[in-house]
mmCIF file of C-alpha atoms in Angstrom:
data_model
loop_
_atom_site.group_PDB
_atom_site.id
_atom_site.type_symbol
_atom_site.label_atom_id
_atom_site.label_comp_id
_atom_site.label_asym_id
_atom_site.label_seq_id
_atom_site.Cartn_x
_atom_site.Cartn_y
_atom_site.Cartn_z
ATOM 1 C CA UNK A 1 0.000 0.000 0.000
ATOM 2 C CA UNK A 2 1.776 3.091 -1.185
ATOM 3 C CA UNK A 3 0.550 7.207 -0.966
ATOM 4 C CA UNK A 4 -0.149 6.311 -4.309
ATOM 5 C CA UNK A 5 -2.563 4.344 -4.316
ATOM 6 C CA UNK A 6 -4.062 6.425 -1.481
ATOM 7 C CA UNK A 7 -4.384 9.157 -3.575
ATOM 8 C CA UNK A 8 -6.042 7.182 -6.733
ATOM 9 C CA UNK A 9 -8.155 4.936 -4.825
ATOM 10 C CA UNK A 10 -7.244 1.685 -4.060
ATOM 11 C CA UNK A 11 -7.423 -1.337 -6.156
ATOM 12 C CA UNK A 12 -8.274 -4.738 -3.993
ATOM 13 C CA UNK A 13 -5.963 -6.265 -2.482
ATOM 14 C CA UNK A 14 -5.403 -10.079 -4.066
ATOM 15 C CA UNK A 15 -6.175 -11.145 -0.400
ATOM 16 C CA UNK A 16 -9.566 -10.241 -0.107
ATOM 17 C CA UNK A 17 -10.079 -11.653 -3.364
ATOM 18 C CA UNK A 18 -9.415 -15.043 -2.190
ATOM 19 C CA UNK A 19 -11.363 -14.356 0.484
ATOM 20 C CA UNK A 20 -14.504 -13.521 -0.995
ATOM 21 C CA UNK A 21 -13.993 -16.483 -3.839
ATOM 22 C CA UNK A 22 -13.326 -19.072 -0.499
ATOM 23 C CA UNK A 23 -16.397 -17.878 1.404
ATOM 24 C CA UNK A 24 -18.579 -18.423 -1.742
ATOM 25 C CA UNK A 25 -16.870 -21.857 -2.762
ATOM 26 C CA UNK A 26 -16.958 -23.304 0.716
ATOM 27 C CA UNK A 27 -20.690 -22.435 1.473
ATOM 28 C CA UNK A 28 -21.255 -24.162 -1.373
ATOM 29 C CA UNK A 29 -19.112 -27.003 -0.981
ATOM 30 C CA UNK A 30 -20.700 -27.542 2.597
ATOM 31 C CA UNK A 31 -24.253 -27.616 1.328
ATOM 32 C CA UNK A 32 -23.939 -30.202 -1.538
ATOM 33 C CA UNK A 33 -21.790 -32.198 1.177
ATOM 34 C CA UNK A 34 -24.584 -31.971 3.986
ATOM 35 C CA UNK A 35 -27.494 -32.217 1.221
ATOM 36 C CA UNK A 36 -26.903 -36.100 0.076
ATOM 37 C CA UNK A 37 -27.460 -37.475 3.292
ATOM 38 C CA UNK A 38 -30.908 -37.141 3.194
ATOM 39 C CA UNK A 39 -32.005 -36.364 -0.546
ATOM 40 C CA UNK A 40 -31.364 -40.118 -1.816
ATOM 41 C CA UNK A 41 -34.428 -41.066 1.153
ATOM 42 C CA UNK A 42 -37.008 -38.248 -0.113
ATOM 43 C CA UNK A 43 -36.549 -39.042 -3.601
ATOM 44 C CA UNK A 44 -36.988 -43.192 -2.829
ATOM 45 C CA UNK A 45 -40.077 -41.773 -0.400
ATOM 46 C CA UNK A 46 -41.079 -39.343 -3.307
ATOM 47 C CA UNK A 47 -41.307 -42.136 -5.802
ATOM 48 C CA UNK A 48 -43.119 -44.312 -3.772
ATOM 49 C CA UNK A 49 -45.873 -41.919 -3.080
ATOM 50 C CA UNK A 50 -46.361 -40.431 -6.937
ATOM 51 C CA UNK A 51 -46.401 -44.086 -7.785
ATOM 52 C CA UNK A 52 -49.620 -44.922 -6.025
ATOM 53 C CA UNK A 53 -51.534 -42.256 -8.755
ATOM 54 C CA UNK A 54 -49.514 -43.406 -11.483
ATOM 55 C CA UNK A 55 -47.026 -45.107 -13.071
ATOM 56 C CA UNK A 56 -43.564 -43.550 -12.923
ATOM 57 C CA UNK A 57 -39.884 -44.238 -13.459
ATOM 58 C CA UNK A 58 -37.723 -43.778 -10.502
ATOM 59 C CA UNK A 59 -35.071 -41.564 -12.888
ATOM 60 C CA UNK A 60 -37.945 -39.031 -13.755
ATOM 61 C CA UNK A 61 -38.110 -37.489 -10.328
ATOM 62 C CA UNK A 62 -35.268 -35.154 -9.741
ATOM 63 C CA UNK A 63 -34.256 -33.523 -6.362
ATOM 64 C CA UNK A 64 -31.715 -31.065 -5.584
ATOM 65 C CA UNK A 65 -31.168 -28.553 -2.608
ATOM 66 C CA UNK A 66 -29.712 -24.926 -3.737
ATOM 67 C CA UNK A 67 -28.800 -22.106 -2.148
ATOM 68 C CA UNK A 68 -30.426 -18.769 -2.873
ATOM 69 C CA UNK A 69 -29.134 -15.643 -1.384
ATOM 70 C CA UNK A 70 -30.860 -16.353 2.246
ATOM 71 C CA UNK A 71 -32.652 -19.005 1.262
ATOM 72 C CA UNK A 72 -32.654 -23.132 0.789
ATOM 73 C CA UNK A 73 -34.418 -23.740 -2.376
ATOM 74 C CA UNK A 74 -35.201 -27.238 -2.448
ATOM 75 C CA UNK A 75 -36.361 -28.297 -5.841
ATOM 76 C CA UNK A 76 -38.637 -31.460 -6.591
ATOM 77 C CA UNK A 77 -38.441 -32.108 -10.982
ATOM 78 C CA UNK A 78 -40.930 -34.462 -11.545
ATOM 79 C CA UNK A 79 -41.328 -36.130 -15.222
ATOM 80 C CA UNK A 80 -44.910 -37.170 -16.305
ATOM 81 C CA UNK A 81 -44.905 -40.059 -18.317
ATOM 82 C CA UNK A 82 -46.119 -39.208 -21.604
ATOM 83 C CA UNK A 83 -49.782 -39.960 -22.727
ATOM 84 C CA UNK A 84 -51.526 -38.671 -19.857
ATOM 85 C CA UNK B 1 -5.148 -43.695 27.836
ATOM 86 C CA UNK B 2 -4.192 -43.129 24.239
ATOM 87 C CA UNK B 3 -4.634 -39.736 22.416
ATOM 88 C CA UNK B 4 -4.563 -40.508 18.632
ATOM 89 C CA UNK B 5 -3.656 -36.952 16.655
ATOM 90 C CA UNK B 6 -4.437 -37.333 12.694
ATOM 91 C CA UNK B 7 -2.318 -34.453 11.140
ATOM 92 C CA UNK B 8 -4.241 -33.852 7.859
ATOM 93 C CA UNK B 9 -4.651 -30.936 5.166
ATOM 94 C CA UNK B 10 -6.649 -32.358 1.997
ATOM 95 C CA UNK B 11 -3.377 -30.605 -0.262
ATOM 96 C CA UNK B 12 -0.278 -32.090 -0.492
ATOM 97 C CA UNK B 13 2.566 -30.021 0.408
ATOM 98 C CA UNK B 14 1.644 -27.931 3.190
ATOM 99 C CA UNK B 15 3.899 -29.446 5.306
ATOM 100 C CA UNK B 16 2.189 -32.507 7.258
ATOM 101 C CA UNK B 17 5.168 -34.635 7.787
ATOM 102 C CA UNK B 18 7.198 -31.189 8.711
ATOM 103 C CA UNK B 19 3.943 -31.118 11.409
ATOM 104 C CA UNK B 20 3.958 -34.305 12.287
ATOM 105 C CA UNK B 21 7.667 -34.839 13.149
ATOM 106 C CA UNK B 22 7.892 -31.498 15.101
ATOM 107 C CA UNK B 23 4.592 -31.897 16.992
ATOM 108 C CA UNK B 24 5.436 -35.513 18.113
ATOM 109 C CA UNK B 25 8.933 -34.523 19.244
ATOM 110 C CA UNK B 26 7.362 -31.715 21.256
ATOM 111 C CA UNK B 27 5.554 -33.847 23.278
ATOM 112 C CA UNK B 28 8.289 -36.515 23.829
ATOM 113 C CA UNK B 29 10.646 -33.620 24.744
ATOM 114 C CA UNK B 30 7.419 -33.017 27.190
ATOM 115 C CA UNK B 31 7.791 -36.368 29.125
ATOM 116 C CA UNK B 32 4.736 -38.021 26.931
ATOM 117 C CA UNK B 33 5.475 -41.415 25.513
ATOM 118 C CA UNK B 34 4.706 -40.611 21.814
ATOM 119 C CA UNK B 35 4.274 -42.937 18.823
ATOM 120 C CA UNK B 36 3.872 -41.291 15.054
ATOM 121 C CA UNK B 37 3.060 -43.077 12.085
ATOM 122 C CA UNK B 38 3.314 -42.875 8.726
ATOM 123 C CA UNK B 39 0.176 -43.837 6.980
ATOM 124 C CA UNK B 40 1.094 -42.276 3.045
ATOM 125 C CA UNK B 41 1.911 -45.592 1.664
ATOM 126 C CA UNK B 42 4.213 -46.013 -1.296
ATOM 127 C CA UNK B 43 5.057 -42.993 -0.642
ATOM 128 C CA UNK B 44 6.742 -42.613 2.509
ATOM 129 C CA UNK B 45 8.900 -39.917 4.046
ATOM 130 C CA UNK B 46 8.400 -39.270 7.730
ATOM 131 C CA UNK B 47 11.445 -41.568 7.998
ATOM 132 C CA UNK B 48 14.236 -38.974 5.980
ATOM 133 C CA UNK B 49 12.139 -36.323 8.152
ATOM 134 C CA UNK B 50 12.972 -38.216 11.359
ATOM 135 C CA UNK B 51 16.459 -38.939 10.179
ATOM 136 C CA UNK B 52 16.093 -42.637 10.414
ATOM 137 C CA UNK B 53 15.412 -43.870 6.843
ATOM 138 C CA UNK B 54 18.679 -45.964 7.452
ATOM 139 C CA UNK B 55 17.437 -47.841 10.236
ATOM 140 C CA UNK B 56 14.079 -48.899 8.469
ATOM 141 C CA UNK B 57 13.746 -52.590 8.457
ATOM 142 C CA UNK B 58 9.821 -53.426 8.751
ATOM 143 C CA UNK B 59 7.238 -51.270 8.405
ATOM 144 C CA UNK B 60 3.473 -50.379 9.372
ATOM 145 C CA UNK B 61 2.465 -53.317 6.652
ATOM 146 C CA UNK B 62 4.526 -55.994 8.029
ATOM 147 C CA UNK B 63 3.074 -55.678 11.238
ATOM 148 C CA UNK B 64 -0.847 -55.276 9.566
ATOM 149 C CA UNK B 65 0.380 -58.493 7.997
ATOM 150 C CA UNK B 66 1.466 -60.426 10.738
ATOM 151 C CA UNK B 67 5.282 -60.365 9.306
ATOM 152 C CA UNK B 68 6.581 -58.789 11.947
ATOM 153 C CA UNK B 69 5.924 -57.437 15.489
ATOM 154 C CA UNK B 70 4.987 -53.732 16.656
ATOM 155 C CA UNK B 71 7.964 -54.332 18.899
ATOM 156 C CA UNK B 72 9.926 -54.761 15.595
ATOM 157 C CA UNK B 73 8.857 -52.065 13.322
ATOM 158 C CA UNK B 74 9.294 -49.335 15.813
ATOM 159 C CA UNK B 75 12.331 -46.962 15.289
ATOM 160 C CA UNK B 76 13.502 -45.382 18.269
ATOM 161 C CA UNK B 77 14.625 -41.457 18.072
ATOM 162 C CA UNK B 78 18.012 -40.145 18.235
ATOM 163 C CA UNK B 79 16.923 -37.218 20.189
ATOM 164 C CA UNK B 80 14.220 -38.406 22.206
ATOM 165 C CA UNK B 81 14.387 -41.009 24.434
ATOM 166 C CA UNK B 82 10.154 -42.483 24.204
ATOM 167 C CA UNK B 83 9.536 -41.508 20.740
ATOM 168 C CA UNK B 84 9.023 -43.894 18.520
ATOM 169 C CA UNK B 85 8.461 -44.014 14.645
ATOM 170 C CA UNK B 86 6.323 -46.309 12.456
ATOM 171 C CA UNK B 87 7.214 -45.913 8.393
ATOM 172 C CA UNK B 88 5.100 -46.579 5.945
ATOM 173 C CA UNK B 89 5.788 -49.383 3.427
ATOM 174 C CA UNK B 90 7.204 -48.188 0.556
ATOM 175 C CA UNK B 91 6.835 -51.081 -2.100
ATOM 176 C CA UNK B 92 3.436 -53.018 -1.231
ATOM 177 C CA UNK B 93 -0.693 -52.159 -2.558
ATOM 178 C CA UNK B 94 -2.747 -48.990 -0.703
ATOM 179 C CA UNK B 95 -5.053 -51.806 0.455
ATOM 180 C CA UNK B 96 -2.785 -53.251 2.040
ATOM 181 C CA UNK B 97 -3.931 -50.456 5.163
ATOM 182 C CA UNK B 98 -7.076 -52.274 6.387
ATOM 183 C CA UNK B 99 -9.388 -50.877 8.856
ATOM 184 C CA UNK B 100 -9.173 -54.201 11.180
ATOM 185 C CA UNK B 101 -5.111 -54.031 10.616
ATOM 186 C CA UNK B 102 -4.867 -49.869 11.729
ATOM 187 C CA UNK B 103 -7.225 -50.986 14.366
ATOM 188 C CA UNK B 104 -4.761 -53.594 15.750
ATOM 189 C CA UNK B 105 -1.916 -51.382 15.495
ATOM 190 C CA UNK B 106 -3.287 -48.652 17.295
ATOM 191 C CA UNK B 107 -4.727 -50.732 20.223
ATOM 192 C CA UNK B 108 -1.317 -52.623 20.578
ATOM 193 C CA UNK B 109 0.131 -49.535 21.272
ATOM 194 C CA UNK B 110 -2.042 -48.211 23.333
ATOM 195 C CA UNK B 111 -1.216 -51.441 25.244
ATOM 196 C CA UNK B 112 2.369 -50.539 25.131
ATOM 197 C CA UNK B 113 1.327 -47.762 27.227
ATOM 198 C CA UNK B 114 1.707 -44.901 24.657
ATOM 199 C CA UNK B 115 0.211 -41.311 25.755
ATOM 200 C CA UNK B 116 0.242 -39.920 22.391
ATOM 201 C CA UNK B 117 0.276 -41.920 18.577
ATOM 202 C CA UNK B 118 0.272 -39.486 16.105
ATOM 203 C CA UNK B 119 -0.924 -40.321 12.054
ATOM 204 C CA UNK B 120 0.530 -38.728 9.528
ATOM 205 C CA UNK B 121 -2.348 -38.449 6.984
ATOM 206 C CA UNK B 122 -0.629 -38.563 3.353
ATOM 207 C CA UNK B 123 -2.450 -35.784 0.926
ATOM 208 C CA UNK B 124 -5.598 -36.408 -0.832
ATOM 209 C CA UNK B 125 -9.180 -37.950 0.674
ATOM 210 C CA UNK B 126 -8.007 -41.423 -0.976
ATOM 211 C CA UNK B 127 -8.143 -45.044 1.374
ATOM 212 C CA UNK B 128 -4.631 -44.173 3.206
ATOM 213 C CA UNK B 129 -6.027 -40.482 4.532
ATOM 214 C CA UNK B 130 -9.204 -41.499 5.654
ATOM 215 C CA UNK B 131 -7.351 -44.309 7.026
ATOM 216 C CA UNK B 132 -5.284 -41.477 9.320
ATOM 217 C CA UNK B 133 -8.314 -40.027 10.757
ATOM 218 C CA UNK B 134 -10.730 -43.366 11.002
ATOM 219 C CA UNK B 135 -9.534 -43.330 14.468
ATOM 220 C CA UNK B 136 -8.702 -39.624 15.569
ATOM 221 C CA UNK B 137 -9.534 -38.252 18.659
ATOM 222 C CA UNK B 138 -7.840 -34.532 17.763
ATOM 223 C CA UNK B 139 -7.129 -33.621 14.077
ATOM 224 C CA UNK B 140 -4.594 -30.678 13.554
ATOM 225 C CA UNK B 141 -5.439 -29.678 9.782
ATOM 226 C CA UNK B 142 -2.586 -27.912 8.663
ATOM 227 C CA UNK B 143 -3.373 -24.926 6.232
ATOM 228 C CA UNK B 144 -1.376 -22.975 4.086
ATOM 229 C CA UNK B 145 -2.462 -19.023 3.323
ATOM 230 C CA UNK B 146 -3.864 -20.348 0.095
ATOM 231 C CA UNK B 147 -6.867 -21.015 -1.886
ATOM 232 C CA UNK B 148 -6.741 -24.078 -3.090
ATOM 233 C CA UNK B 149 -5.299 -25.174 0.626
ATOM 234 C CA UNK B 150 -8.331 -23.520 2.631
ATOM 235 C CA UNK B 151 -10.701 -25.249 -0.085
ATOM 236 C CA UNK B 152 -9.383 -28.636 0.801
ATOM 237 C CA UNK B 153 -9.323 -28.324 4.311
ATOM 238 C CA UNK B 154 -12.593 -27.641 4.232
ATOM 239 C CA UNK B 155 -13.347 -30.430 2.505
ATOM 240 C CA UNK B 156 -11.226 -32.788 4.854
ATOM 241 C CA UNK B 157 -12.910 -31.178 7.985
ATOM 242 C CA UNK B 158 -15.918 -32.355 6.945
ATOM 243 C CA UNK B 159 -14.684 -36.253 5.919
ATOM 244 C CA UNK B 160 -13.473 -35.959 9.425
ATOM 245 C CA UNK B 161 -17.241 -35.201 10.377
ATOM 246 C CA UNK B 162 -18.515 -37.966 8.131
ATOM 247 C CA UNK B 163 -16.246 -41.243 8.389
ATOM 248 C CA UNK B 164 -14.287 -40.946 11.758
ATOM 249 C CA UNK B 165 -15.624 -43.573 14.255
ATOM 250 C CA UNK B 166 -16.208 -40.948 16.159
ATOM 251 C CA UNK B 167 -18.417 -39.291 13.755
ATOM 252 C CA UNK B 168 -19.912 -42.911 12.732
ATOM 253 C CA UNK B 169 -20.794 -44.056 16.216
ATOM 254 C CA UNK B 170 -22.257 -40.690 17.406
ATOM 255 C CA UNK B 171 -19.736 -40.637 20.251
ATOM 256 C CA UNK B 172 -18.132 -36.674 20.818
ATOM 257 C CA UNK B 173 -16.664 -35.904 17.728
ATOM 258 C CA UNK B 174 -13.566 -35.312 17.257
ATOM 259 C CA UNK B 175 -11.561 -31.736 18.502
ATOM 260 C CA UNK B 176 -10.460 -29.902 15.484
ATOM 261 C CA UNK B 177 -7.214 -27.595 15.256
ATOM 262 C CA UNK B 178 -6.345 -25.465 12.688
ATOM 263 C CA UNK B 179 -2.293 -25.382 12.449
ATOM 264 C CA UNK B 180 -1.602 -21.907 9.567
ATOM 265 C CA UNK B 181 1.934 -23.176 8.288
ATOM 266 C CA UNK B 182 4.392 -21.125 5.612
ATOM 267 C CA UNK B 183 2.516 -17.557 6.922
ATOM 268 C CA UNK B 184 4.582 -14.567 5.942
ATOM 269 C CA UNK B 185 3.220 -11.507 8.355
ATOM 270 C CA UNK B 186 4.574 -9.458 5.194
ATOM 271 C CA UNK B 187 3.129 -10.484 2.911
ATOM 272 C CA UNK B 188 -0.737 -10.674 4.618
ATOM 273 C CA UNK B 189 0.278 -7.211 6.213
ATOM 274 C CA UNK B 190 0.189 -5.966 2.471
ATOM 275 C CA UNK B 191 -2.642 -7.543 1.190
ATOM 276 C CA UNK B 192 -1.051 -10.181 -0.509
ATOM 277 C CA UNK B 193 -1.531 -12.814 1.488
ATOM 278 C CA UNK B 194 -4.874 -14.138 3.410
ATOM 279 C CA UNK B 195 -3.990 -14.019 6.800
ATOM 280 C CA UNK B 196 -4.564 -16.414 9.721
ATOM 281 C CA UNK B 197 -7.522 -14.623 10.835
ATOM 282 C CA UNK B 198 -9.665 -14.668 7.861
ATOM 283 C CA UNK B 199 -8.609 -18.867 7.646
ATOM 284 C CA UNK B 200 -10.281 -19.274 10.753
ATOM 285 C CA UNK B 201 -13.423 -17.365 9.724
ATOM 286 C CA UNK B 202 -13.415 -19.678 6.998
ATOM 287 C CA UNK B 203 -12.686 -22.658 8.075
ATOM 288 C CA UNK B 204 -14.533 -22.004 11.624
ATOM 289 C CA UNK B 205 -12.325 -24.373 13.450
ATOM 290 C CA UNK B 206 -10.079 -23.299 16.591
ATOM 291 C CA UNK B 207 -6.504 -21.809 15.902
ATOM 292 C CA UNK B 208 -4.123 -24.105 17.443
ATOM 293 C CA UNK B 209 -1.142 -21.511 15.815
ATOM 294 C CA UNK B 210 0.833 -19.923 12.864
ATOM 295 C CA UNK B 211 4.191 -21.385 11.728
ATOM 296 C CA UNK B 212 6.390 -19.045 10.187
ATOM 297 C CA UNK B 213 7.612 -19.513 6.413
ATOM 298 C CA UNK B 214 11.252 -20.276 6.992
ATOM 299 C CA UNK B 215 14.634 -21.304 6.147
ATOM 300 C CA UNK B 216 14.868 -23.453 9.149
ATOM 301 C CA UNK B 217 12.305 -25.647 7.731
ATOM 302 C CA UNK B 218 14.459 -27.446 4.160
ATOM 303 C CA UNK B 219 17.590 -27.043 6.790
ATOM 304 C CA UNK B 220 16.202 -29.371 8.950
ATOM 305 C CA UNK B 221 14.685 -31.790 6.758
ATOM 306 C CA UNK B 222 18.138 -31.528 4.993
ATOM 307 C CA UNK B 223 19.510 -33.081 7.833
ATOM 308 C CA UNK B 224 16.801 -35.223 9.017
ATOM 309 C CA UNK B 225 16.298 -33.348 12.209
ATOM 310 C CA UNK B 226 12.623 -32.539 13.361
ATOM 311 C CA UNK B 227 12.774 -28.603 12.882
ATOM 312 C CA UNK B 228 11.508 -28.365 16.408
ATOM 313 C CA UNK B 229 14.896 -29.142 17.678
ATOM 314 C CA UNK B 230 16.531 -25.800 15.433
ATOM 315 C CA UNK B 231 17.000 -23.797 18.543
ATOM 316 C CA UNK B 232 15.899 -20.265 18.558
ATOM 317 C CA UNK B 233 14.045 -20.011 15.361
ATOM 318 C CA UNK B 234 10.765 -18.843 14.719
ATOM 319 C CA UNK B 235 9.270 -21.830 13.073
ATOM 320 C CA UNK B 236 10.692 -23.990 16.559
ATOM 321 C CA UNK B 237 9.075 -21.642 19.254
ATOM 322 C CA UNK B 238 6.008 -21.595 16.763
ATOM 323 C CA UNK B 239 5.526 -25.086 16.891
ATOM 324 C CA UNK B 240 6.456 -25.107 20.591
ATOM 325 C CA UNK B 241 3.903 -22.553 21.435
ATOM 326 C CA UNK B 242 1.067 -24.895 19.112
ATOM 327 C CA UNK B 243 2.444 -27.950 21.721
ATOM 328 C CA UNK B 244 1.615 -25.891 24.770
ATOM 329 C CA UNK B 245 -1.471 -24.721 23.771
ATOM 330 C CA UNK B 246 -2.522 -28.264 22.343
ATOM 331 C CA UNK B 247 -1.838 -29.142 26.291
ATOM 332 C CA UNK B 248 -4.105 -26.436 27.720
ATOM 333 C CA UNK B 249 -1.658 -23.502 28.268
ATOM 334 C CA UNK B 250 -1.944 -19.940 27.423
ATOM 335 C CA UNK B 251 0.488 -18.825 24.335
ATOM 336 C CA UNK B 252 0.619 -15.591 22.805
ATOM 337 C CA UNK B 253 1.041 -15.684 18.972
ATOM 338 C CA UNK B 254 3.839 -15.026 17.913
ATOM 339 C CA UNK B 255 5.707 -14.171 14.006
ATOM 340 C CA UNK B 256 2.462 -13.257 13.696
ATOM 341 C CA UNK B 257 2.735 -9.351 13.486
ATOM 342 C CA UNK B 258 4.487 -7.587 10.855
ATOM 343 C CA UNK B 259 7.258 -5.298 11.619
ATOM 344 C CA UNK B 260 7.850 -2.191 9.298
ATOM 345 C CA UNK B 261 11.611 -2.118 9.685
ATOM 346 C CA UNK B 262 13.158 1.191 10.665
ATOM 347 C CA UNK B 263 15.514 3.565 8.555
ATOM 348 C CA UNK B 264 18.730 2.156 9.695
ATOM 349 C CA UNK B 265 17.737 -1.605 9.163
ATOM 350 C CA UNK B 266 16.417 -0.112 5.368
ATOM 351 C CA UNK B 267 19.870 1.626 5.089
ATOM 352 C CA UNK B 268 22.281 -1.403 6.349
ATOM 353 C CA UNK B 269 19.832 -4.072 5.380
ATOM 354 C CA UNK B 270 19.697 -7.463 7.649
ATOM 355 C CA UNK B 271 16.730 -9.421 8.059
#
């Protein structure tokens, strides 16, 4: 940091770069580790109740868990089979 | 009762083995009867860190294959009289490490009376480093002021949250410690550098301390002499202050701080 750059505003430093890259990455990283655990069980549970109404294929229904600012957005894809 | 210490990092590199050699000498020079291991098979090294790659005649393998005994495979330290070293095997499969044979190894030693045994995780989250932390009870993750080194500690924190037995059998998991290694205060005094602070907020896992980029560090391992015994330099009080603290005492961090040197030093130079 010089009077230089004082004077002419100062650029970021490569430090808090990294930092603001790592906080993103990791928060991330954590919820796609701590999602799995459960996901696999409400999809098998999801299947098995969409299955009583109709027929459907197992690899139709889609769940994922994304974050969203604040939020948890948990998202539930579900594939109708065709001719319905 | 046995204290097993995984010394982990995710990144290869940071300077596990450096960690592992100094930390376990610390706390034989402390009076504690301390085994460390090597678990990074094929590739081992905590021997030529220890200075007793010359004296390696079985390893952790033979004895998790019944080829020879504990009593056997155990190196004794030139500079401290109840430490103890375990090499990896160097030749023989990664699967080699069973869960049943680490098991075995670490209960004989408990047997033998050891206070401490400490594993030195080799890089990557592969068989051989979850090995190292299957049966932690403390985990220092050693961390480099780094991206890509933050990022995998992160990740290994939370395989050590997952697959420990700890973890598995819902006992009290196990105690984290962040170790910052290679930290220039310069360098994160100017921006260029994250500094140990914001790799705690990241990681959110207890600073145990900050080792000093160094010198002392390739001089040691040069000479196969655990860099905690390089009197009077920053990276041995370092790891001497991260023993202490590990034990429950109150340290100070220090090499920490960044120290604009004055006119004279500029003029005449010096370090």
């Amino acid at each position: 940091m010089s009077w230089l750059s004082l004077i002419f505003g100062e650029k970021k430093s490569t430090a808090s770069v990294a930092k603001e890259r790592l906080q993103l990455i990791i928060a991330h990283e954590r919820t796609c580790a701590s999602g799995p655990e459960f996901l696999p069980e409400l999809q098998k549970d999801l299947v098995a109740v969409i299955s009583k109404y109709f027929p459907v294929n197992p690899d139709d229904i889609k769940v994922g868990l994304e974050k969203q600012g604040n939020y948890e957005v948990l998202e539930v894809n579900i594939v109708l089979p065709e001719g319905r | 009762m046995t204290t097993i210490i995984t010394v982990t990092s995710g990144k290869g590199g940071v300077g596990k083995t450096t960690t592992s050699a100094s930390i376990a000498s610390g706390l034989a020079l402390r009076g504690f009867k301390t085994a460390v291991i090597d678990f990074d098979v094929g590739l081992r090294n905590l021997d030529l860190i220890m200075g007793c790659e010359r004296r390696v005649v079985y390893d952790f393998v033979n004895v998790i294959q019944g080829d020879a005994n504990l009593h056997q495979a155990l190196i004794k330290d030139k500079h401290c009289d109840n430490l103890f070293v375990l090499p990896a095997s160097q030749t023989r499969d990664k699967d080699a490490l069973t869960e049943e044979g680490v098991e075995k190894v670490l209960k004989e030693l408990e047997h033998q009376g050891f206070d401490y045994v400490i594993c030195d995780s080799p890089a990557g989250i592969e068989h051989g480093a979850v090995m190292a932390l299957t049966f932690a009870d403390q985990a220092i993750v050693v961390t480099n002021p780094e991206v890509s080194s933050v990022r995998d500690s992160d990740r290994i924190l939370g395989i050590i949250q997952s697959k420990s037995r700890r973890a598995i059998e819902g006992r009290e998991p196990v105690k984290e410690h962040l170790l910052v290694t290679r930290y220039s205060p310069k360098r994160a005094h100017e921006g260029e550098m994250l500094t140990y602070t914001d790799i705690q907020e990241l990681l959110r896992i207890p600073l145990l301390g900050v080792i000093p980029e160094s010198e002392a560090v390739l001089q040691a391992s040069n000479q196969g002499i655990p860099a905690i015994h390089q009197k009077d330099t920053p990276v041995a009080d370092a790891y001497q202050d991260a023993i202490g603290r590990f034990l429950g005492e109150q340290h100070p961090l220090r090499f920490v701080e960044y120290e604009k040197p004055g006119l004279i030093k500029r003029l005449f130079g010096g370090k």
